[in-house]
CSV table of N, CA and C in Angstrom, one decimal:
chain,number,residue,atom,x,y,z
A,35,MET,N,87.0,114.6,15.7
A,35,MET,CA,85.8,114.1,16.2
A,35,MET,C,86.0,113.7,17.7
A,36,PRO,N,85.1,114.2,18.6
A,36,PRO,CA,85.2,113.9,20.0
A,36,PRO,C,85.1,112.4,20.2
A,37,ARG,N,85.8,111.9,21.2
A,37,ARG,CA,85.9,110.4,21.4
A,37,ARG,C,84.5,109.8,21.7
A,38,GLY,N,83.7,110.5,22.4
A,38,GLY,CA,82.3,110.0,22.6
A,38,GLY,C,81.5,109.8,21.4
A,39,ASP,N,81.7,110.7,20.4
A,39,ASP,CA,81.0,110.5,19.1
A,39,ASP,C,81.6,109.3,18.3
A,40,LEU,N,82.9,109.1,18.4
A,40,LEU,CA,83.5,108.0,17.8
A,40,LEU,C,83.0,106.7,18.4
A,41,LEU,N,82.8,106.6,19.7
A,41,LEU,CA,82.3,105.4,20.3
A,41,LEU,C,80.9,105.2,19.9
A,42,ALA,N,80.0,106.2,19.9
A,42,ALA,CA,78.6,106.0,19.4
A,42,ALA,C,78.6,105.5,18.0
A,43,ASP,N,79.4,106.1,17.1
A,43,ASP,CA,79.4,105.7,15.7
A,43,ASP,C,79.8,104.3,15.6
A,44,GLU,N,80.8,103.8,16.3
A,44,GLU,CA,81.3,102.5,16.2
A,44,GLU,C,80.3,101.5,16.8
A,45,LEU,N,79.6,101.8,17.8
A,45,LEU,CA,78.6,101.0,18.4
A,45,LEU,C,77.4,100.8,17.4
A,46,LYS,N,77.1,101.8,16.7
A,46,LYS,CA,76.0,101.8,15.7
A,46,LYS,C,76.5,100.9,14.5
A,47,LYS,N,77.7,101.2,14.0
A,47,LYS,CA,78.2,100.6,12.8
A,47,LYS,C,78.3,99.1,13.0
A,48,THR,N,78.7,98.6,14.2
A,48,THR,CA,78.9,97.2,14.4
A,48,THR,C,77.6,96.5,14.8
A,49,GLY,N,76.6,97.3,15.1
A,49,GLY,CA,75.3,96.6,15.6
A,49,GLY,C,75.4,96.2,17.0
A,50,ALA,N,76.3,96.8,17.8
A,50,ALA,CA,76.5,96.4,19.2
A,50,ALA,C,75.5,97.2,20.1
A,51,ILE,N,74.9,98.2,19.6
A,51,ILE,CA,73.9,98.9,20.4
A,51,ILE,C,72.5,98.7,19.8
A,52,ARG,N,71.6,98.6,20.7
A,52,ARG,CA,70.2,98.4,20.3
A,52,ARG,C,69.3,99.3,21.1
A,53,PHE,N,68.2,99.7,20.5
A,53,PHE,CA,67.2,100.6,21.2
A,53,PHE,C,65.9,99.9,21.2
A,54,GLY,N,65.2,100.0,22.4
A,54,GLY,CA,63.9,99.4,22.6
A,54,GLY,C,63.6,99.3,24.0
A,55,ASP,N,62.8,98.3,24.4
A,55,ASP,CA,62.5,98.1,25.8
A,55,ASP,C,63.1,96.8,26.3
A,56,PHE,N,64.1,96.9,27.2
A,56,PHE,CA,64.9,95.8,27.6
A,56,PHE,C,64.7,95.6,29.1
A,57,THR,N,64.7,94.3,29.6
A,57,THR,CA,64.8,94.0,31.0
A,57,THR,C,66.2,93.4,31.2
A,58,LEU,N,67.0,94.1,32.0
A,58,LEU,CA,68.3,93.6,32.2
A,58,LEU,C,68.3,92.5,33.2
A,59,CYS,N,69.5,91.8,33.4
A,59,CYS,CA,69.6,90.7,34.3
A,59,CYS,C,69.2,91.1,35.7
A,60,SER,N,69.5,92.3,36.0
A,60,SER,CA,69.2,92.8,37.4
A,60,SER,C,67.7,93.1,37.6
A,61,GLY,N,67.0,93.0,36.5
A,61,GLY,CA,65.5,93.3,36.6
A,61,GLY,C,65.2,94.7,36.3
A,62,LYS,N,66.2,95.5,36.2
A,62,LYS,CA,66.0,96.9,35.9
A,62,LYS,C,65.6,97.0,34.4
A,63,LYS,N,64.9,98.1,34.1
A,63,LYS,CA,64.5,98.4,32.7
A,63,LYS,C,65.5,99.4,32.0
A,64,SER,N,65.6,99.2,30.7
A,64,SER,CA,66.5,100.2,30.0
A,64,SER,C,66.0,100.3,28.5
A,65,ASN,N,66.1,101.4,27.9
A,65,ASN,CA,65.7,101.6,26.5
A,65,ASN,C,67.0,101.5,25.6
A,66,ILE,N,68.1,101.3,26.2
A,66,ILE,CA,69.4,101.1,25.4
A,66,ILE,C,70.0,99.8,25.9
A,67,TYR,N,70.6,99.0,25.0
A,67,TYR,CA,71.3,97.8,25.3
A,67,TYR,C,72.5,97.7,24.5
A,68,ILE,N,73.7,97.5,25.1
A,68,ILE,CA,74.9,97.3,24.4
A,68,ILE,C,75.3,95.9,24.6
A,69,ASP,N,75.4,95.2,23.4
A,69,ASP,CA,75.8,93.8,23.4
A,69,ASP,C,77.3,93.6,23.4
A,70,ILE,N,77.8,93.3,24.6
A,70,ILE,CA,79.3,93.2,24.8
A,70,ILE,C,79.8,92.1,24.0
A,71,LYS,N,79.0,91.0,23.7
A,71,LYS,CA,79.5,89.9,22.9
A,71,LYS,C,79.9,90.3,21.5
A,72,ILE,N,79.1,91.2,21.0
A,72,ILE,CA,79.4,91.8,19.6
A,72,ILE,C,80.6,92.7,19.7
A,73,ALA,N,80.6,93.5,20.7
A,73,ALA,CA,81.7,94.5,20.9
A,73,ALA,C,83.1,93.8,21.0
A,74,CYS,N,83.1,92.6,21.7
A,74,CYS,CA,84.3,91.8,21.9
A,74,CYS,C,84.9,91.3,20.6
A,75,THR,N,84.1,91.3,19.6
A,75,THR,CA,84.6,90.8,18.3
A,75,THR,C,85.2,91.9,17.4
A,76,HIS,N,85.2,93.1,18.0
A,76,HIS,CA,85.7,94.3,17.3
A,76,HIS,C,86.7,94.9,18.2
A,77,PRO,N,88.0,94.6,18.1
A,77,PRO,CA,89.1,95.1,19.0
A,77,PRO,C,89.1,96.6,19.1
A,78,GLU,N,88.9,97.4,18.0
A,78,GLU,CA,88.9,98.8,18.1
A,78,GLU,C,87.8,99.3,19.0
A,79,LEU,N,86.6,98.7,18.8
A,79,LEU,CA,85.4,99.1,19.6
A,79,LEU,C,85.7,98.8,21.1
A,80,LEU,N,86.2,97.6,21.3
A,80,LEU,CA,86.5,97.2,22.7
A,80,LEU,C,87.5,98.2,23.4
A,81,GLU,N,88.5,98.6,22.6
A,81,GLU,CA,89.4,99.6,23.2
A,81,GLU,C,88.7,100.9,23.5
A,82,LEU,N,87.8,101.4,22.6
A,82,LEU,CA,87.1,102.6,22.9
A,82,LEU,C,86.3,102.5,24.2
A,83,ILE,N,85.6,101.4,24.3
A,83,ILE,CA,84.8,101.1,25.5
A,83,ILE,C,85.6,101.1,26.8
A,84,SER,N,86.7,100.3,26.7
A,84,SER,CA,87.6,100.2,27.9
A,84,SER,C,88.2,101.5,28.3
A,85,ASN,N,88.5,102.4,27.3
A,85,ASN,CA,89.0,103.7,27.6
A,85,ASN,C,88.0,104.6,28.4
A,86,LYS,N,86.7,104.4,28.1
A,86,LYS,CA,85.7,105.1,28.7
A,86,LYS,C,85.5,104.6,30.2
A,87,ILE,N,85.8,103.4,30.4
A,87,ILE,CA,85.6,102.8,31.8
A,87,ILE,C,86.8,103.3,32.6
């Protein structure tokens, strides 16, 4: 499985990704939100995210 697919699957499985209308701290709008607080409680997910950065 490609790494990007694994990341997406883990984000969904852990509930760290949300879809909707969000206003970010910067004031910008987004229809996707990744809750890093949730991601931080899942070491494997955090590793996948950090490898993408």
